[in-house]
Short mmCIF file of C-alpha atoms in Angstrom, two decimals:
data_model
loop_
_atom_site.label_atom_id
_atom_site.label_comp_id
_atom_site.label_asym_id
_atom_site.label_seq_id
_atom_site.Cartn_x
_atom_site.Cartn_y
_atom_site.Cartn_z
CA MET A 1 97.41 120.98 -3.47
CA GLU A 2 101.02 122.01 -3.04
CA ARG A 3 101.19 122.32 0.75
CA LEU A 4 99.25 120.62 3.49
CA THR A 5 99.40 120.65 7.30
CA PHE A 6 98.60 117.82 9.69
CA ASP A 7 98.15 118.62 13.36
CA LEU A 8 98.79 115.47 15.40
CA ALA A 9 97.12 117.10 18.41
CA THR A 10 93.80 116.65 16.61
CA GLN A 11 94.48 114.21 13.75
CA PRO A 12 95.54 110.59 14.23
CA LEU A 13 99.06 109.67 13.12
CA ARG A 14 97.63 106.93 10.90
CA GLU A 15 95.82 109.59 8.86
CA LEU A 16 99.14 111.35 8.22
CA ASN A 17 101.03 108.18 7.30
CA THR A 18 98.20 106.93 5.09
CA PHE A 19 98.20 110.26 3.27
CA LEU A 20 101.97 110.13 2.81
CA HIS A 21 101.84 106.55 1.51
CA ASN A 22 98.96 107.07 -0.91
CA ASP A 23 97.83 110.62 -1.68
CA ALA A 24 101.29 112.19 -1.54
CA LYS A 25 102.53 109.53 -3.91
CA ASP A 26 99.69 110.44 -6.26
CA GLY A 27 101.01 114.02 -6.25
CA LYS A 28 98.33 115.49 -3.99
CA ALA A 29 100.91 117.42 -1.95
CA ARG A 30 104.57 118.28 -2.44
CA HIS A 31 105.13 119.61 1.06
CA VAL A 32 103.54 118.37 4.28
CA THR A 33 103.97 120.11 7.65
CA VAL A 34 103.38 118.07 10.79
CA LEU A 35 102.49 120.01 13.95
CA ASN A 36 102.55 118.77 17.54
CA PRO A 37 104.44 115.52 16.94
CA ASP A 38 104.89 115.38 20.75
CA GLY A 39 107.21 112.40 20.67
CA ALA A 40 104.86 110.06 18.78
CA HIS A 41 106.51 106.97 17.29
CA ASN A 42 106.70 106.10 13.58
CA ILE A 43 106.04 109.54 12.12
CA ALA A 44 106.56 109.57 8.34
CA VAL A 45 107.86 106.01 8.13
CA GLY A 46 108.05 103.98 4.95
CA LEU A 47 107.71 106.91 2.52
CA ASP A 48 108.47 106.12 -1.09
CA CYS A 49 107.94 109.28 -3.10
CA PRO A 50 109.81 112.59 -3.28
CA VAL A 51 107.56 114.48 -0.84
CA GLU A 52 108.96 117.00 1.63
CA VAL A 53 107.85 116.49 5.25
CA GLU A 54 108.60 118.98 7.99
CA ILE A 55 107.98 117.76 11.53
CA VAL A 56 107.79 120.79 13.83
CA GLY A 57 108.87 119.67 17.28
CA HIS A 58 110.22 116.50 18.87
CA ALA A 59 109.65 113.12 17.19
CA GLY A 60 109.56 109.73 18.93
CA TYR A 61 111.02 106.41 17.82
CA TYR A 62 111.78 105.50 14.18
CA ALA A 63 110.87 108.86 12.58
CA GLY A 64 111.59 108.74 8.85
CA GLY A 65 112.39 105.03 9.11
CA MET A 66 112.71 103.06 5.86
CA ASN A 67 112.62 106.33 3.96
CA LYS A 68 112.85 106.17 0.18
CA ALA A 69 113.08 109.33 -1.95
CA ALA A 70 111.36 111.63 0.56
CA SER A 71 112.97 114.50 2.44
CA VAL A 72 112.02 114.55 6.13
CA THR A 73 113.06 117.39 8.43
CA ILE A 74 112.60 117.31 12.21
CA THR A 75 112.97 120.73 13.79
CA GLY A 76 113.40 119.30 17.31
CA SER A 77 114.97 116.10 18.54
CA ALA A 78 114.42 112.54 17.35
CA GLY A 79 113.96 109.39 19.43
CA THR A 80 115.56 105.98 18.98
CA GLY A 81 116.13 104.73 15.42
CA VAL A 82 115.59 107.87 13.37
CA ALA A 83 115.94 107.06 9.63
CA GLU A 84 116.65 103.43 10.46
CA ASN A 85 116.94 101.33 7.34
CA MET A 86 116.65 104.38 5.06
CA MET A 87 116.94 103.46 1.38
CA SER A 88 117.32 106.91 -0.22
CA GLY A 89 116.27 110.52 0.23
CA LYS A 90 117.20 112.66 3.19
CA VAL A 91 116.35 112.89 6.88
CA HIS A 92 117.49 116.02 8.72
CA VAL A 93 117.29 116.31 12.53
CA LYS A 94 117.90 119.87 13.69
CA GLY A 95 118.15 118.93 17.38
CA PHE A 96 119.75 115.82 18.89
CA ALA A 97 119.05 112.20 17.98
CA SER A 98 118.79 109.31 20.41
CA ASN A 99 120.31 105.83 20.08
CA GLY A 100 120.60 103.88 16.84
CA ALA A 101 120.27 106.85 14.47
CA GLY A 102 120.52 105.72 10.84
CA ALA A 103 120.85 102.08 11.85
CA SER A 104 121.39 99.83 8.83
CA ALA A 105 120.60 102.62 6.35
CA HIS A 106 121.14 101.33 2.80
CA GLY A 107 121.22 104.75 1.15
CA GLY A 108 120.22 108.37 1.46
CA LEU A 109 121.62 111.05 3.76
CA LEU A 110 120.94 111.47 7.48
CA VAL A 111 121.97 114.83 8.90
CA ILE A 112 121.91 115.44 12.65
CA ASP A 113 122.79 119.01 13.60
CA GLY A 114 123.17 118.20 17.31
CA ASP A 115 124.59 115.16 19.06
CA ALA A 116 123.68 111.56 18.29
CA GLY A 117 123.31 108.90 21.00
CA LEU A 118 124.92 105.49 21.16
CA ARG A 119 125.16 103.07 18.22
CA CYS A 120 124.74 105.78 15.57
CA GLY A 121 125.08 104.17 12.13
CA ILE A 122 125.17 100.65 13.53
CA SER A 123 125.30 98.14 10.67
CA LEU A 124 125.32 100.95 8.11
CA LYS A 125 124.79 99.42 4.67
CA GLY A 126 125.52 102.23 2.25
CA GLY A 127 123.83 105.36 3.55
CA ASN A 128 125.67 108.53 4.52
CA ILE A 129 125.43 110.12 7.97
CA VAL A 130 126.67 113.58 8.93
CA VAL A 131 126.57 114.50 12.62
CA GLY A 132 127.18 118.14 13.51
CA GLY A 133 127.83 117.28 17.14
CA SER A 134 129.26 114.19 18.82
CA VAL A 135 128.29 110.52 18.66
CA GLY A 136 127.93 108.08 21.56
CA SER A 137 129.73 104.79 22.11
CA PHE A 138 129.61 101.84 19.69
CA SER A 139 128.79 104.05 16.72
CA ALA A 140 129.29 102.47 13.28
CA PHE A 141 129.43 99.02 14.87
CA MET A 142 129.72 96.46 12.04
CA ALA A 143 129.09 99.18 9.46
CA GLN A 144 129.33 97.57 6.04
CA ALA A 145 129.18 100.37 3.52
CA GLY A 146 128.57 104.10 3.39
CA ARG A 147 130.23 107.01 5.18
CA MET A 148 129.89 108.79 8.50
CA VAL A 149 131.16 112.32 9.04
CA ILE A 150 131.37 113.26 12.73
CA CYS A 151 132.12 116.94 13.35
CA GLY A 152 132.39 116.57 17.13
CA ASP A 153 133.79 113.74 19.24
CA ALA A 154 133.12 110.00 19.33
CA GLY A 155 132.60 107.75 22.37
CA ASP A 156 134.05 104.33 23.06
CA ALA A 157 134.58 101.56 20.50
CA LEU A 158 134.02 103.64 17.39
CA GLY A 159 133.80 101.44 14.30
CA ASP A 160 134.03 98.14 16.15
CA SER A 161 134.15 95.23 13.67
CA LEU A 162 133.95 97.61 10.73
CA TYR A 163 133.52 96.23 7.23
CA GLU A 164 133.85 98.65 4.32
CA ALA A 165 132.16 101.76 5.69
CA VAL A 166 134.50 104.74 6.17
CA LEU A 167 134.33 107.14 9.12
CA TYR A 168 135.62 110.71 9.30
CA VAL A 169 135.97 112.38 12.71
CA LYS A 170 137.03 115.95 13.42
CA GLY A 171 137.11 115.83 17.22
CA SER A 172 138.54 113.32 19.66
CA VAL A 173 137.76 109.61 19.71
CA LYS A 174 137.53 108.05 23.17
CA SER A 175 138.51 104.67 21.77
CA LEU A 176 138.45 102.78 18.51
CA GLY A 177 136.69 99.43 18.37
CA ALA A 178 138.29 96.14 17.40
CA ASP A 179 139.66 96.15 13.84
CA ALA A 180 139.18 99.90 13.28
CA GLN A 181 142.24 101.98 12.43
CA TYR A 182 143.25 105.51 11.47
CA GLU A 183 144.33 105.90 7.88
CA PRO A 184 145.77 108.88 5.99
CA MET A 185 143.31 111.25 4.37
CA THR A 186 143.63 111.18 0.58
CA ASP A 187 142.44 113.92 -1.78
CA GLU A 188 139.49 111.68 -2.49
CA ASP A 189 138.60 111.55 1.22
CA ILE A 190 138.86 115.33 1.55
CA ALA A 191 136.58 115.76 -1.46
CA ALA A 192 134.09 113.25 -0.04
CA VAL A 193 133.97 115.02 3.33
CA ALA A 194 133.64 118.41 1.65
CA SER A 195 130.76 117.15 -0.45
CA LEU A 196 128.92 115.60 2.51
CA LEU A 197 129.43 118.70 4.67
CA ASP A 198 128.10 120.80 1.80
CA GLN A 199 125.02 118.59 1.45
CA ALA A 200 124.49 118.81 5.21
CA GLY A 201 124.89 122.59 5.23
CA LEU A 202 127.67 122.42 7.83
CA ASP A 203 130.76 124.60 7.71
CA HIS A 204 133.95 122.74 8.70
CA ASP A 205 137.39 122.40 7.16
CA PRO A 206 137.38 118.97 5.46
CA LYS A 207 141.15 118.73 6.01
CA ALA A 208 140.61 118.74 9.78
CA PHE A 209 138.99 115.28 9.70
CA LYS A 210 140.68 111.95 10.39
CA ARG A 211 139.83 108.84 8.39
CA ILE A 212 138.94 105.59 10.16
CA ALA A 213 138.45 102.35 8.27
CA SER A 214 138.69 98.61 8.76
CA LYS A 215 141.99 96.78 9.33
CA ARG A 216 140.21 93.80 7.76
CA SER A 217 141.96 91.50 10.22
CA LEU A 218 138.63 90.08 11.39
CA TYR A 219 137.58 89.14 7.89
CA HIS A 220 139.12 85.71 8.28
CA TRP A 221 139.08 83.51 11.34
CA ASN A 222 142.42 83.37 13.08
CA ALA A 223 142.63 80.43 15.46
CA ASP A 224 145.83 81.85 16.98
CA ALA A 225 144.26 85.15 18.01
CA ASN A 226 143.01 83.61 21.26
CA GLN A 227 140.05 85.97 21.24
CA GLU A 228 142.42 88.92 21.70
CA TYR A 229 141.55 91.64 19.24
CA MET B 1 109.87 97.42 29.11
CA CYS B 2 108.73 99.97 31.69
CA GLY B 3 108.10 103.69 31.87
CA ILE B 4 109.71 106.14 34.25
CA VAL B 5 108.55 109.64 35.09
CA GLY B 6 109.88 112.20 37.52
CA LEU B 7 109.00 115.79 38.27
CA LEU B 8 110.65 118.35 40.51
CA VAL B 9 109.09 121.81 40.75
CA LYS B 10 111.36 124.77 41.35
CA THR B 11 108.60 127.37 41.62
CA PRO B 12 106.91 126.98 45.05
CA ALA B 13 103.50 127.85 43.58
CA LEU B 14 103.69 124.74 41.38
CA ARG B 15 103.87 122.44 44.44
CA GLU B 16 100.08 122.61 44.59
CA LYS B 17 99.91 121.39 40.98
CA LEU B 18 102.49 118.59 41.24
CA GLY B 19 99.94 115.79 40.86
CA GLU B 20 97.97 117.55 38.15
CA LEU B 21 101.11 118.02 36.04
CA MET B 22 102.25 114.46 36.65
CA VAL B 23 99.12 112.43 35.80
CA PRO B 24 99.44 112.93 32.01
CA MET B 25 103.14 112.05 32.31
CA LEU B 26 102.26 108.74 33.95
CA ILE B 27 99.43 107.98 31.53
CA GLY B 28 101.76 108.87 28.61
CA MET B 29 103.88 105.86 29.60
CA THR B 30 100.99 103.37 29.44
CA GLU B 31 102.29 101.59 26.33
CA ARG B 32 105.63 101.05 28.05
CA GLY B 33 104.02 99.80 31.26
CA PRO B 34 100.37 98.78 31.28
CA ASP B 35 100.30 96.21 34.11
CA SER B 36 101.08 98.24 37.25
CA ALA B 37 101.82 101.82 38.23
CA GLY B 38 103.01 103.71 41.24
CA LEU B 39 104.62 106.83 42.54
CA ALA B 40 106.38 108.30 45.52
CA VAL B 41 105.76 111.92 46.38
CA PHE B 42 107.96 114.02 48.66
CA GLY B 43 106.58 116.96 50.63
CA ASN B 44 107.46 119.08 53.65
CA PRO B 45 109.01 116.82 56.30
CA LEU B 46 107.25 116.01 59.54
CA ALA B 47 108.73 117.09 62.90
CA GLU B 48 111.99 115.34 63.83
CA SER B 49 110.31 112.79 66.11
CA GLN B 50 107.36 112.00 63.83
CA ARG B 51 107.13 109.34 61.14
CA LYS B 52 104.58 108.29 58.56
CA ILE B 53 104.11 105.00 56.79
CA SER B 54 102.16 104.29 53.60
CA VAL B 55 100.27 101.01 53.99
CA TYR B 56 98.53 98.86 51.35
CA SER B 57 95.58 96.61 52.23
CA GLY B 58 94.92 95.14 48.78
CA LEU B 59 96.42 91.79 49.83
CA THR B 60 94.12 91.45 52.89
CA GLU B 61 90.73 89.75 52.74
CA ASP B 62 88.95 93.08 53.11
CA GLY B 63 90.95 94.75 50.33
CA ALA B 64 89.72 98.28 49.72
CA ASP B 65 87.13 97.88 52.52
CA PHE B 66 89.84 97.46 55.12
CA ASN B 67 88.91 99.12 58.42
CA TRP B 68 91.66 101.74 58.60
CA LEU B 69 90.07 103.71 61.44
CA GLY B 70 89.80 100.48 63.39
CA LEU B 71 93.50 99.89 62.80
CA GLY B 72 94.22 103.38 64.13
CA HIS B 73 92.19 102.62 67.29
CA GLU B 74 93.93 99.26 67.75
CA LEU B 75 97.35 100.87 67.46
CA LYS B 76 96.40 103.51 70.02
CA ALA B 77 94.97 100.89 72.40
CA HIS B 78 98.00 98.57 72.18
CA LEU B 79 100.86 101.01 71.82
CA GLY B 80 99.36 103.98 73.64
CA VAL B 81 100.29 106.16 70.72
CA PRO B 82 97.84 108.35 68.83
CA VAL B 83 97.91 107.54 65.13
CA ALA B 84 96.56 109.88 62.47
CA VAL B 85 94.98 107.91 59.60
CA GLU B 86 94.50 109.24 56.09
CA ALA B 87 92.81 106.45 54.12
CA LYS B 88 91.92 106.09 50.45
CA GLY B 89 90.47 102.67 49.56
CA ASN B 90 93.18 100.05 49.88
CA HIS B 91 95.77 102.64 50.90
CA ALA B 92 96.39 104.63 54.06
CA ILE B 93 99.02 106.94 55.45
CA LEU B 94 99.54 106.48 59.20
CA THR B 95 101.33 109.27 61.08
CA PHE B 96 102.62 108.85 64.63
CA ASP B 97 105.22 110.05 67.14
CA VAL B 98 107.08 106.84 67.96
CA ALA B 99 109.85 104.77 66.40
CA PRO B 100 108.37 103.30 63.19
CA ALA B 101 109.85 99.87 63.92
CA ILE B 102 107.44 99.49 66.88
CA VAL B 103 104.39 100.24 64.71
CA LYS B 104 105.59 98.08 61.84
CA ARG B 105 106.34 95.14 64.15
CA TRP B 106 102.85 95.37 65.66
CA ILE B 107 101.27 95.50 62.20
CA ALA B 108 103.33 92.51 61.02
CA GLU B 109 102.17 90.50 64.04
CA HIS B 110 98.50 91.43 63.97
CA HIS B 111 97.84 92.19 60.30
CA PRO B 112 100.48 90.20 58.42
CA LYS B 113 98.83 90.78 55.05
CA LEU B 114 99.10 94.55 55.28
CA HIS B 115 102.01 95.68 53.13
CA ILE B 116 104.15 98.62 54.27
CA LEU B 117 104.99 100.65 51.17
CA SER B 118 107.21 103.36 52.64
CA THR B 119 108.51 104.89 55.86
CA GLY B 120 109.81 108.36 56.51
CA ARG B 121 109.18 112.00 57.30
CA SER B 122 108.67 113.20 53.72
CA ILE B 123 107.62 110.29 51.51
CA ASP B 124 104.14 109.02 50.62
CA LEU B 125 104.02 106.03 48.33
CA TYR B 126 101.27 104.51 46.20
CA LYS B 127 101.48 101.49 43.92
CA ASP B 128 99.08 98.88 42.64
CA ILE B 129 98.36 96.68 39.67
CA GLY B 130 96.24 98.12 36.86
CA THR B 131 96.74 100.59 34.04
CA PRO B 132 98.40 103.90 34.92
CA ALA B 133 95.08 105.69 34.35
CA SER B 134 93.17 103.40 36.68
CA VAL B 135 95.84 103.54 39.40
CA ALA B 136 95.99 107.35 39.09
CA ALA B 137 92.19 107.53 39.48
CA ARG B 138 92.18 105.01 42.36
CA TYR B 139 94.39 107.24 44.50
CA ASP B 140 93.45 110.63 43.06
CA PHE B 141 97.01 111.31 41.92
CA GLY B 142 95.85 114.57 40.31
CA LYS B 143 95.37 116.13 43.73
CA LEU B 144 98.82 115.28 45.11
CA THR B 145 101.00 118.16 46.23
CA GLY B 146 104.70 118.31 47.08
CA SER B 147 108.10 119.34 45.80
CA HIS B 148 109.06 116.31 43.72
CA LEU B 149 107.95 112.83 42.79
CA VAL B 150 109.12 109.61 41.21
CA GLY B 151 106.66 107.54 39.15
CA HIS B 152 106.68 104.27 37.24
CA THR B 153 104.57 102.25 34.85
CA ARG B 154 105.42 98.56 34.73
CA MET B 155 105.55 95.86 32.09
CA ALA B 156 106.85 92.97 34.17
CA THR B 157 109.74 90.90 32.86
CA GLU B 158 111.70 89.74 35.91
CA SER B 159 109.00 88.86 38.45
CA ALA B 160 105.24 88.44 38.71
CA VAL B 161 102.61 91.14 38.33
CA THR B 162 101.65 91.81 41.95
CA PRO B 163 101.21 95.06 43.91
CA ASP B 164 104.31 94.49 46.04
CA ARG B 165 106.46 93.92 42.95
CA ALA B 166 105.28 97.17 41.35
CA HIS B 167 107.56 100.21 41.59
CA PRO B 168 108.69 102.41 43.30
CA PHE B 169 110.64 100.25 45.73
CA THR B 170 111.71 101.70 49.05
CA ALA B 171 114.32 100.82 51.65
CA GLY B 172 115.08 102.47 54.96
CA GLU B 173 113.47 105.87 55.34
CA ASP B 174 112.64 108.49 52.73
CA PHE B 175 114.36 106.72 49.85
CA CYS B 176 112.78 105.23 46.75
CA LEU B 177 113.86 103.92 43.37
CA VAL B 178 112.18 103.07 40.07
CA HIS B 179 113.79 101.01 37.35
CA ASN B 180 113.42 100.46 33.63
CA GLY B 181 115.49 97.48 32.57
CA SER B 182 116.64 94.24 34.07
CA LEU B 183 119.58 93.39 36.33
CA SER B 184 121.70 90.33 35.71
CA ASN B 185 123.19 90.03 39.21
CA PRO B 186 120.33 90.75 41.66
CA ASN B 187 120.84 87.44 43.43
CA GLY B 188 124.53 88.17 43.98
CA ILE B 189 123.58 91.52 45.48
CA ARG B 190 121.05 89.77 47.73
CA ARG B 191 123.62 87.24 48.88
CA MET B 192 125.92 90.11 49.78
CA LEU B 193 123.28 92.10 51.67
CA GLU B 194 121.28 89.41 53.49
CA PRO B 195 124.12 88.34 55.82
CA ARG B 196 124.31 92.00 56.85
CA GLY B 197 120.76 91.75 58.20
CA ILE B 198 119.11 93.40 55.21
CA HIS B 199 115.72 91.79 54.67
CA PHE B 200 114.13 91.40 51.22
CA GLU B 201 110.36 91.40 50.70
CA THR B 202 110.12 90.18 47.09
CA ASP B 203 112.11 88.31 44.43
CA ASN B 204 112.18 91.40 42.24
CA ASP B 205 115.54 92.45 40.73
CA THR B 206 114.87 96.15 41.32
CA GLU B 207 114.52 95.59 45.05
CA ALA B 208 118.19 94.49 45.09
CA ALA B 209 119.31 97.79 43.53
CA CYS B 210 117.11 99.78 45.90
CA ARG B 211 118.38 98.02 49.02
CA PHE B 212 122.01 98.16 47.82
CA LEU B 213 121.95 101.92 47.29
CA GLU B 214 120.05 102.62 50.53
CA TRP B 215 122.56 100.44 52.39
CA ARG B 216 125.43 102.53 50.96
CA LEU B 217 123.68 105.75 52.01
CA ARG B 218 123.10 104.34 55.51
CA GLU B 219 126.77 103.36 55.69
CA GLY B 220 127.63 107.02 55.24
CA ASP B 221 128.14 107.41 51.48
CA ASP B 222 126.75 110.59 49.99
CA LEU B 223 124.39 110.08 47.06
CA GLU B 224 127.11 110.50 44.42
CA THR B 225 129.43 108.00 46.12
CA ALA B 226 126.58 105.50 46.51
CA LEU B 227 125.68 105.84 42.83
CA GLN B 228 129.33 105.34 41.84
CA LYS B 229 129.34 102.09 43.84
CA GLY B 230 126.10 101.23 42.06
CA PHE B 231 127.86 101.54 38.70
CA GLU B 232 130.56 99.19 39.98
CA GLU B 233 128.31 96.56 41.56
CA LEU B 234 125.02 96.53 39.63
CA ASP B 235 125.22 94.65 36.35
CA GLY B 236 122.55 94.77 33.71
CA PHE B 237 120.35 97.25 31.94
CA PHE B 238 118.96 100.14 33.86
CA THR B 239 117.66 103.61 33.93
CA PHE B 240 117.18 104.34 37.63
CA LEU B 241 115.35 107.34 39.02
CA MET B 242 115.67 107.84 42.76
CA GLY B 243 114.06 110.17 45.26
CA THR B 244 115.26 111.46 48.63
CA PRO B 245 113.64 114.23 50.71
CA ASP B 246 115.60 116.92 48.88
CA LYS B 247 116.84 115.30 45.66
CA LEU B 248 115.95 113.50 42.46
CA ALA B 249 118.75 111.42 40.94
CA LEU B 250 118.99 109.68 37.56
CA ILE B 251 121.52 107.22 36.17
CA ARG B 252 121.67 105.06 33.03
CA ASP B 253 123.76 101.96 32.42
CA PRO B 254 126.96 102.28 30.32
CA PHE B 255 125.19 100.94 27.23
CA ALA B 256 122.20 103.31 27.64
CA CYS B 257 119.98 100.38 26.83
CA LYS B 258 116.92 102.01 28.37
CA PRO B 259 115.78 105.45 27.35
CA ALA B 260 115.45 108.71 29.27
CA VAL B 261 114.83 112.30 28.33
CA VAL B 262 114.94 115.42 30.51
CA ALA B 263 113.15 118.74 30.06
CA GLU B 264 114.14 121.67 32.21
CA THR B 265 112.65 125.16 32.53
CA ASP B 266 112.91 127.87 35.20
CA ASP B 267 109.84 126.26 36.81
CA TYR B 268 110.58 122.53 36.81
CA VAL B 269 112.76 119.57 35.89
CA ALA B 270 110.80 116.75 34.27
CA ILE B 271 112.18 113.32 33.47
CA ALA B 272 110.55 110.58 31.42
CA SER B 273 111.47 107.50 29.44
CA GLU B 274 110.20 109.23 26.32
CA PHE B 275 109.34 112.75 25.23
CA ARG B 276 105.69 111.89 24.69
CA SER B 277 105.22 112.02 28.47
CA LEU B 278 106.62 115.55 28.60
CA ALA B 279 104.82 117.08 25.63
CA HIS B 280 101.88 118.47 27.65
CA LEU B 281 103.98 120.32 30.26
CA PRO B 282 103.63 124.12 30.39
CA GLY B 283 106.40 125.94 28.51
CA ILE B 284 107.73 122.69 27.07
CA LYS B 285 108.28 124.25 23.64
CA HIS B 286 110.93 126.50 25.17
CA ALA B 287 112.33 123.97 27.65
CA THR B 288 115.91 122.73 27.48
CA VAL B 289 115.43 119.13 26.34
CA PHE B 290 118.32 116.67 26.50
CA GLU B 291 119.09 113.01 26.68
CA PRO B 292 121.08 112.05 29.80
CA ALA B 293 124.38 110.35 28.94
CA PRO B 294 125.17 106.77 29.94
CA GLU B 295 127.10 106.21 33.19
CA GLU B 296 126.67 109.84 34.27
CA MET B 297 124.98 111.04 37.45
CA TYR B 298 122.24 113.58 37.26
CA VAL B 299 121.13 115.00 40.61
CA TRP B 300 118.59 117.78 41.03
CA ASN B 301 117.90 119.53 44.32
CA ALA B 302 114.36 120.19 45.47
#
C-alpha cells in the first residue's frame, strides 16, 4: 500500500507509532497521513525509515523526535521539543513551534515556517534548522555543531556559550549571549544560507543575513575573568 | 506540573454553554494535574450591596452531608440577615445583603472548619482534591453558566495535596489566580505582606502571588500596573491566569518555563497549558492559535 491514513480521533496513537516503526519500515506504506492530532504528544517519534508522514493539524510535545531518515510535516503548530534529537531526515512545521525546537539535533533539517519559541536549537549537535519567522530567547544555547538560519528576529542571549555551530540571522538580535560574536559573511556562508533556504522552500536574499559564531574565549578556563563574560 | 484552562465567551448565547465547553478542557489537562482540580466562574454581578461567598465543608466532620440549610437558618437567627443558600454536596454559595466580613467572622467563630473559597459579587469558586473528571462531576461543572472562567488541574510540588491548597486561589473580592510553576520567593512576599495585615491561609507558594497582586489592585494599581509589579517582585517559574469580574489576564515568566497556548475566534478566547485541551472547541480548526510570549501581558475583556 502506497498511502495510508490514521485518524487519531478514532485510532490510538500507539497504533500509528507501531505501524511507523514496523510496517512502514517493511515498506507497507510510503506516505502516512495523520488526522486529528489534536495536540497529542509523541506523534511519529523514533522513526528510522524514509517514510513520509503528514500530520494535519496541531501536534503536541516531541513530534518527530529522534527522527532518522523520515520526512515529517506538521500542517499546524508543534508543541515543546519538536524534532528534538533528530538524527537525519526532515521535519517541517508549517505553523509555529513552541520551546526547545530541534533541541540537540544531531543531523537532518528542521524547517519552521512560523516563529519558534525559546531555546530553539539548544545544544544543537550537527542538525540544520531554518526558521521562517523569529526565535525566542536563549536560542542555540551551547550549540555544538550544525547551522541555524533565522529569517526573522532573535530574542535575548542568542548563541550563549556557543561551540562550533554557526547562526545566520536576517532580522534584529535583541542581544547576543556570552561568547557569541558577529563575523563577516564569506562566499561559503552565503552559499550555505542559499542552500538551506532552498531546501526549506523560503525566499530570502542570502546576502541579507549576518553570521554569528563563537569567540571561543570560554573554551579554556580563565581565572582572571572574575565570572565576567 | 499543573494544567491551566481559561475560557471567555464573546457571544452572549455561549454564556449558557460555558461549563459544557470547559469540562473537556479541564479533563484534557488530567495528565498535567491529576490530584486536585478547581475553577472560578464569573457571571452577572449581584446588586451593589449584595455579596456571595463560596464555602467548602469537606474539612468538617459532616463533609458532604453538612447541613447547609441549617447554616442559613443559624445565620439568619444570629445576624438577622436572610441568607440564600445554593448547596451542592460539600459546597455551597451563600448570598446575603450585609458586609461579608460579618458573615465570615460568624462562620469562623461557629464553624471554624468551614473553608471560605471566594467572596464577591460575580465570582463562584469550586475546588477539591480528586481527578479533574471526578471534581467536574462532583459539582456539575457542565451546567455552569457565565461570561468567563479560570480553571486548574494540580500536580502538587510546593505544598500538600489538600482542598485548600488546590487552585484557584482568591484574595479580596472577585479576584482569583491559578498557577503552573513554582515560585522561589513566596516566603519573602509573605514577610512583606503580613506586616501590612494581609492574612495567609495556607503555606502554598501560589497564595503569595495571589495576595500580592490583589494587594496591588487594592492599593489602586490597574491590572497592567499590578502585573508589571508582579514581574518585578515574583521570582520563579510561572504561567498565571487571573480572573476579575470583567477580565481574564495571562502572564508567563521571562524564561517561559511553563507552557500556554491561546485560541481565539469571533465567539471565544480559550487558554490552556496545551493545545490538547482546546482541540474539541467549536470552530477550533479556523481559530487563531498562538503561544503567548514570555514577560508579556495578555488581558481579555469579558
